[in-house]
Amino acid sequence: MPLLGGIRPPIALLLVLLLAVAAITALAVGGLRVDDTPQAVRESHQYAAEDTAASLRAGLHESATDLRRAAARYESAPAEPAAVLAALGQAYHKWRGTVVVRPDTGRLLAARGETVPLSGLDLTKVTDTAPAPILVPSATGTRLLTFALVATKDDGRALLVASDNLRLPGIATRKEQTIQVLDAAGAVLDTTGAALDAEADRKLVAAARERAARQRPLPGETASGSLAGNPDGKGVRRVAGWAAVASPDGHDPAAPLGLTVVSTSTVDGKVGSLRHPLLGLAAAGALLLLALLLAWYLIRSLQRPLLRLFLESRRLTRGDRPEQPVRGPKRGEAARIARALEELRRQLLDPSRTPPAAPAAKRRPGTALPLALCAVLVLGWSGPLLFLGGNDSDVRVPTQVVAGQRDRTDTAADRIRQALNEGYADLRSLAPSLTDASVGKAENLLRATLTEHDRYRALYVLGANGEVLAKAGEAPHRTGPEALGASGVLLLNSSGKEPRIAARVALAAAPADASTEPDGEGAAPEPKGPVLVGEFKTDFLGSLLVRPGLGRVWLVDDRQRVLAANEGYSSFGELPDGRARKILADAKKSAAADVVREDGAPVLFAAAPLGGNGSVGKLGWSVVTAHPVSWLHLDQNRADRRVMLAGMLGLAAAALCLGWLFIAVGLPLRRLAASAEALAAGDRRTVLYPVHHDEVGAVARSLELIRQELVRADQAERAVRRPAAAATPTATAR
């Protein structure tokens, strides 16, 4: 018999594969041990560093863009340096100091705020392109300098420089957590959270920064990671996560700075748990016995009867002991073929024997029955493993992971708040240029602003009666007197296919008025003249909610209706999981998080209000996140996934080998049984062709040889009868 065909290879492969699955189950599941620093805890610090780095990178990019855009306002209408700084200070309040200098001579033309540290900088090489942002030391700490070229009346093109200290964004941290931003040399530029005192903590931060510097991420990915320090005598260790501030493509102002964000905290060393530590060993032992049982059963019920049938058919073709009856199995297709061979043996001994009628066709299980029984046995082993994991409501979630989800949700809310406030500040910066501008100039300014920022879907100016005076982008969602109102961020609609979130600024209002600050205490006055409106893209807000490892994220209004999400959602619809309302009730003033285990699979929920005292804070909006506990990289979830993998491997092995047996042996054997019964019933014309060179094919060849022998016997008998029939009339005539 061939080695790669027939009934032996699938049975042997089934045994080998099931034994391999048993070994994998014993090693991967039975050998799993509790980790004192689960991957979910390490990832929480990595994600915290990534979120902080993303917020810091967005802030640096926004600062550089705002400065360049403010300077570009004076390309067509140069102004006095002092007037430039005054207008810049009225529109933005993000820089500690600003100056205008002549780059060729270094002469100071105007200054505002604190002293900008320019000593030691060579500005003579500045020609048509502003330098990239740099970090410089000063008497009050390291300062971030941002540059832009501005047109002045008397001195031509000058250099506008803005100074600010590099601050971490407003990100909440738990009591034992520390987040730091380091420069390329490893110096700490800013810190939030608990202080690092131990030398081991400083070494851990230094090791994280070195790994960030050595890491070479794939295109489109940010350099980030995590590591755990050595435990102390009490089993407590420090965990750190790091992320580079530079964007994956490197085309941003933060790229030359070489900044790294590091998040660290302590781990108690008792955060892991396993529900069934001996499940892997027990399942592996059961599968070992099952594999041996299945191999023995298939050999006994399928392989041996087929081999015996092959030997009997070959005996008949060779003419060995033709008087000996055919011995075969009593069930299945092999039994049908054996009965047909017995009838053919009798016909070979007595060619004049009348063939019996073919048996009535019936649907018999045959070979499919033992194969189905084997499949049921494997399913009985794999089924419980497939449904074992992911449904335990008692999986312990470490407090560090819960706190990390809460802090990251608060960070997401801060990103939305900053984006809305930055958009509002953009309009306030643009408003003075539109107050007395012509329609053509106003539309040019609106189109330029729309091109510079991807946050707006439409920018337009409404007159005193709400009529459109100038616009860029899509058509305004609302016009007329009802579209006029106080300055700030607002929601233009309360129903529809898509929420329309916008910022509105009165062109006649004084930009320096404290009541118009996005985070000011007072309410902005009703506008008396035209207003500038900028409608935000819903996709832009949704993109701010997309962060790895955060789960489902929704932006909801004060009535808990969904305004934006990181995945598909229904506009102004309710939250998909009603259990999130409990977290929203606890997050009225500050972020909150908890694991909800009732009414379904356990889910880690968190919610955070947008906050602030300005128009954004008064909206009452919140960010809600939902992370299923089964998605967390915990010890028990890892064990459940490995158990499920073992069950799927067992099913795959059984489906492969049993399906192979049914297709390569069962179906051909069924067709051969019907052909053998037809041959025994007298069908001498149908030629039997062996489909495969295996046991079934060998039996088919033997049946074909028997058919040919019967045909020759029939021909010989007819040849004898013809002379006898011809001689009978002659004798009668005599």
mmCIF file of N, CA, C and O in Angstrom, residues 15 23 46 49 67 78 137 151 206 241 287 358 394 417 621 633 699 722:
data_model
loop_
_atom_site.group_PDB
_atom_site.id
_atom_site.type_symbol
_atom_site.label_atom_id
_atom_site.label_comp_id
_atom_site.label_asym_id
_atom_site.label_seq_id
_atom_site.Cartn_x
_atom_site.Cartn_y
_atom_site.Cartn_z
ATOM 1 N N LEU A 15 -3.736 10.619 15.362
ATOM 2 C CA LEU A 15 -3.080 10.280 16.621
ATOM 3 C C LEU A 15 -1.945 11.250 16.931
ATOM 4 O O LEU A 15 -1.826 11.753 18.058
ATOM 5 N N ALA A 23 0.204 17.770 24.298
ATOM 6 C CA ALA A 23 1.459 18.338 24.790
ATOM 7 C C ALA A 23 1.380 19.856 24.880
ATOM 8 O O ALA A 23 1.848 20.472 25.854
ATOM 9 N N GLN A 46 2.375 51.942 29.554
ATOM 10 C CA GLN A 46 2.743 52.239 28.174
ATOM 11 C C GLN A 46 1.687 53.115 27.510
ATOM 12 O O GLN A 46 2.017 54.102 26.830
ATOM 13 N N ALA A 49 1.863 56.656 28.849
ATOM 14 C CA ALA A 49 2.953 57.406 28.220
ATOM 15 C C ALA A 49 2.599 57.779 26.787
ATOM 16 O O ALA A 49 2.889 58.904 26.335
ATOM 17 N N LEU A 67 1.322 80.169 15.861
ATOM 18 C CA LEU A 67 2.268 81.278 15.714
ATOM 19 C C LEU A 67 2.486 81.611 14.238
ATOM 20 O O LEU A 67 2.515 82.790 13.852
ATOM 21 N N PRO A 78 1.520 94.756 6.615
ATOM 22 C CA PRO A 78 2.509 94.807 7.704
ATOM 23 C C PRO A 78 2.078 95.762 8.807
ATOM 24 O O PRO A 78 1.409 96.779 8.570
ATOM 25 N N PRO A 137 18.210 76.621 27.724
ATOM 26 C CA PRO A 137 18.200 76.843 29.174
ATOM 27 C C PRO A 137 18.033 78.322 29.501
ATOM 28 O O PRO A 137 18.421 79.199 28.728
ATOM 29 N N ALA A 151 5.883 90.069 8.825
ATOM 30 C CA ALA A 151 6.167 91.300 8.076
ATOM 31 C C ALA A 151 5.861 92.508 8.953
ATOM 32 O O ALA A 151 4.753 92.620 9.496
ATOM 33 N N ALA A 206 15.910 55.908 33.535
ATOM 34 C CA ALA A 206 17.009 56.007 32.563
ATOM 35 C C ALA A 206 17.003 54.822 31.602
ATOM 36 O O ALA A 206 17.246 54.982 30.395
ATOM 37 N N GLY A 241 6.560 52.676 31.715
ATOM 38 C CA GLY A 241 6.175 52.683 30.314
ATOM 39 C C GLY A 241 6.701 53.937 29.658
ATOM 40 O O GLY A 241 6.757 54.997 30.297
ATOM 41 N N LEU A 287 -7.030 14.176 26.920
ATOM 42 C CA LEU A 287 -6.843 14.107 25.470
ATOM 43 C C LEU A 287 -5.874 12.997 25.086
ATOM 44 O O LEU A 287 -6.030 12.366 24.028
ATOM 45 N N ALA A 358 -30.400 -7.268 -7.275
ATOM 46 C CA ALA A 358 -29.639 -6.296 -6.479
ATOM 47 C C ALA A 358 -30.448 -5.876 -5.267
ATOM 48 O O ALA A 358 -31.666 -5.698 -5.353
ATOM 49 N N ASP A 394 -15.761 36.609 38.195
ATOM 50 C CA ASP A 394 -14.894 36.787 39.356
ATOM 51 C C ASP A 394 -13.443 37.044 38.985
ATOM 52 O O ASP A 394 -12.569 36.997 39.854
ATOM 53 N N ARG A 417 -11.595 68.568 25.097
ATOM 54 C CA ARG A 417 -11.737 69.940 25.610
ATOM 55 C C ARG A 417 -10.703 70.857 24.976
ATOM 56 O O ARG A 417 -11.038 71.976 24.538
ATOM 57 N N TRP A 621 -20.763 67.921 28.867
ATOM 58 C CA TRP A 621 -20.445 66.724 28.105
ATOM 59 C C TRP A 621 -19.445 65.859 28.862
ATOM 60 O O TRP A 621 -18.698 66.335 29.732
ATOM 61 N N HIS A 633 -5.188 41.933 29.271
ATOM 62 C CA HIS A 633 -4.115 40.940 29.290
ATOM 63 C C HIS A 633 -3.796 40.564 30.742
ATOM 64 O O HIS A 633 -2.773 40.959 31.306
ATOM 65 N N VAL A 699 -9.199 -2.964 -4.042
ATOM 66 C CA VAL A 699 -10.421 -3.775 -4.083
ATOM 67 C C VAL A 699 -11.154 -3.554 -5.403
ATOM 68 O O VAL A 699 -11.694 -4.497 -6.007
ATOM 69 N N ARG A 722 -23.791 -22.575 -28.635
ATOM 70 C CA ARG A 722 -24.107 -22.351 -30.046
ATOM 71 C C ARG A 722 -23.902 -23.616 -30.900
ATOM 72 O O ARG A 722 -24.777 -23.981 -31.704
#
